CSV table of C-alpha atoms in Angstrom, one decimal:
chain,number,residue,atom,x,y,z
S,1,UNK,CA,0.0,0.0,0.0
S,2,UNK,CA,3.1,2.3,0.8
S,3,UNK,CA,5.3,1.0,-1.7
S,4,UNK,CA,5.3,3.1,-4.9
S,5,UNK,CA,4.7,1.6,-8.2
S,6,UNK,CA,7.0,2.5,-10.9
S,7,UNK,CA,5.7,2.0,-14.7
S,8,UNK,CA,7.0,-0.6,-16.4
S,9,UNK,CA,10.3,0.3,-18.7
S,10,UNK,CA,10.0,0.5,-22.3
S,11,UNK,CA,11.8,-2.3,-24.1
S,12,UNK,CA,14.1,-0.6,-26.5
S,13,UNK,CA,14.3,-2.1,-29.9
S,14,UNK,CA,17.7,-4.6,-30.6
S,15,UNK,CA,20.0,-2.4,-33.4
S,16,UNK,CA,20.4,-4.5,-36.6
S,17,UNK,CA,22.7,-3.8,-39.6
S,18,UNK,CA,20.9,-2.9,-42.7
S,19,UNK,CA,22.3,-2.9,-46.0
S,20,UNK,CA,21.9,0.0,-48.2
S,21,UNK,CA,21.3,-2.2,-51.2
S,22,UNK,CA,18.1,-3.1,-51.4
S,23,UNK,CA,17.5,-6.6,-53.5
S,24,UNK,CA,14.6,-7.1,-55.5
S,25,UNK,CA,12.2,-9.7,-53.8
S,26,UNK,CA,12.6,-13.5,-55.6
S,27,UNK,CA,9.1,-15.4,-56.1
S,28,UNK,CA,9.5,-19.0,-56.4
S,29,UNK,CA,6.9,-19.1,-59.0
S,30,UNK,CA,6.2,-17.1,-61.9
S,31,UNK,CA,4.1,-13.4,-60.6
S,32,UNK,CA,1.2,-12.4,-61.4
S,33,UNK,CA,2.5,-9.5,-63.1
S,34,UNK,CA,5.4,-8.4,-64.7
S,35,UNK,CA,6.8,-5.9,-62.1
S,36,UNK,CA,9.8,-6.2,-59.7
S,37,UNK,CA,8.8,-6.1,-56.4
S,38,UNK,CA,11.2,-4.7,-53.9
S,39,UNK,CA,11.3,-5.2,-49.6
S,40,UNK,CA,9.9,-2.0,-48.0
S,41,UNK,CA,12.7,0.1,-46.5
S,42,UNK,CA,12.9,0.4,-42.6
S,43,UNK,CA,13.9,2.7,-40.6
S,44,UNK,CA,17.3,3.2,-39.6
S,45,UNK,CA,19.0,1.5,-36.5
S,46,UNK,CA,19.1,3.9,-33.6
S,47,UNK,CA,22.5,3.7,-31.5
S,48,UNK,CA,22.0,3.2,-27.7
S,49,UNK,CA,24.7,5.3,-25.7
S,50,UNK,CA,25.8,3.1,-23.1
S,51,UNK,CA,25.5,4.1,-19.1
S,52,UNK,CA,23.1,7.0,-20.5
S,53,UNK,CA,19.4,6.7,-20.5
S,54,UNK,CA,16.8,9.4,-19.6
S,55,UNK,CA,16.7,8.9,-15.9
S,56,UNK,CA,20.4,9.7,-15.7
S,57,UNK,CA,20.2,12.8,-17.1
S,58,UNK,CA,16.9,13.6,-15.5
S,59,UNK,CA,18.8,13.3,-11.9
S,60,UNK,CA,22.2,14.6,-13.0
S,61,UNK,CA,19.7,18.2,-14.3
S,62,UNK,CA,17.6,18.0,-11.5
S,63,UNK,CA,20.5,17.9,-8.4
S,64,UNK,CA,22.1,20.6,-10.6
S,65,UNK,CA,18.9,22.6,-10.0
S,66,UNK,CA,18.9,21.8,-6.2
S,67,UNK,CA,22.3,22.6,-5.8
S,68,UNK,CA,21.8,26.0,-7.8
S,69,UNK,CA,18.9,26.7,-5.6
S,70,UNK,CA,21.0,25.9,-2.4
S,71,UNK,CA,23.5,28.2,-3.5
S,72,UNK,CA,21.0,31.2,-4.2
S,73,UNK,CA,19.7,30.8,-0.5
S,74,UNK,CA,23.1,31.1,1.0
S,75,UNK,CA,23.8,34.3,-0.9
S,76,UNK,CA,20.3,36.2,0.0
S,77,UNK,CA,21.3,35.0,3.8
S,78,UNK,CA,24.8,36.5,3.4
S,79,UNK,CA,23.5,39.8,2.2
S,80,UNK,CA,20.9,39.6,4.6
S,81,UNK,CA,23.3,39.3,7.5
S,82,UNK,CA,25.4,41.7,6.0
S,83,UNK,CA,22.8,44.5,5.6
S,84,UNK,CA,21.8,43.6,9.6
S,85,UNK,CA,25.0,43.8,11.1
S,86,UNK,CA,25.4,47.8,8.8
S,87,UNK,CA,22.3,48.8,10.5
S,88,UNK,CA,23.1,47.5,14.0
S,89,UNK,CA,26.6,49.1,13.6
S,90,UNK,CA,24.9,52.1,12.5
S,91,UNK,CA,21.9,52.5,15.4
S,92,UNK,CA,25.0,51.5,18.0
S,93,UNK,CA,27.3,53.9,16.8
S,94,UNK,CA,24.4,57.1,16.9
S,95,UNK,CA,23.8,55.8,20.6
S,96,UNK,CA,27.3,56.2,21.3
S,97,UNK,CA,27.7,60.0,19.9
S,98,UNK,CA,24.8,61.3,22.3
C-alpha cells in the first residue's frame, strides 16, 4: 500500500545492420505481373549510448537545480546578514555619539 509503483520500462528495440542495397524480392513461382517487387525500406537502427538513458540525465539536471537553488539561499542569507550587522553598527554607533 506504501510501496510506490514505478511504470514498467519500455523495451528498447535490438539495433540491426541494414544494407543500403536493397535486392529485389525473388518469387519461387512465376508473378502475377510483370513488375519487380522490392522489400519496403525500414527505418534506420538507432544507437543506444551506453551508461546513458533518460533517468540519468533527469537526476544529473535536476541535483544541478537543487544545488543551484541551495546556492542562491546562502547568498540572500549573506547579504541579509550583512545589511543587519550595517544597520546594528549604525543604530549603535548614533547611541554612542549622544
Amino acid at each position: 500500500m506504501f510501496r510506490p509503483k514505478f511504470p514498467e520500462a519500455p523495451t528498447l528495440p535490438s539495433a540491426h545492420v541494414i544494407s543500403t542495397s536493397v535486392p529485389a524480392v525473388q518469387h519461387g513461382h512465376a508473378p502475377a505481373c510483370s513488375c519487380q517487387h522490392t522489400a519496403p525500406v525500414s527505418a534506420p537502427a538507432r544507437r543506444v549510448v551506453p551508461g546513458f538513458s533518460g533517468g540519468t540525465v533527469a537526476a544529473v539536471v535536476t541535483v544541478g537545480i537543487v544545488l543551484t537553488a541551495l546556492l542562491a539561499a546562502v547568498a540572500v542569507t549573506a547579504i541579509s546578514v550583512a545589511v543587519a550587522a550595517v544597520v546594528m553598527r549604525s543604530l549603535l554607533s548614533s547611541q554612542r555619539r549622544r
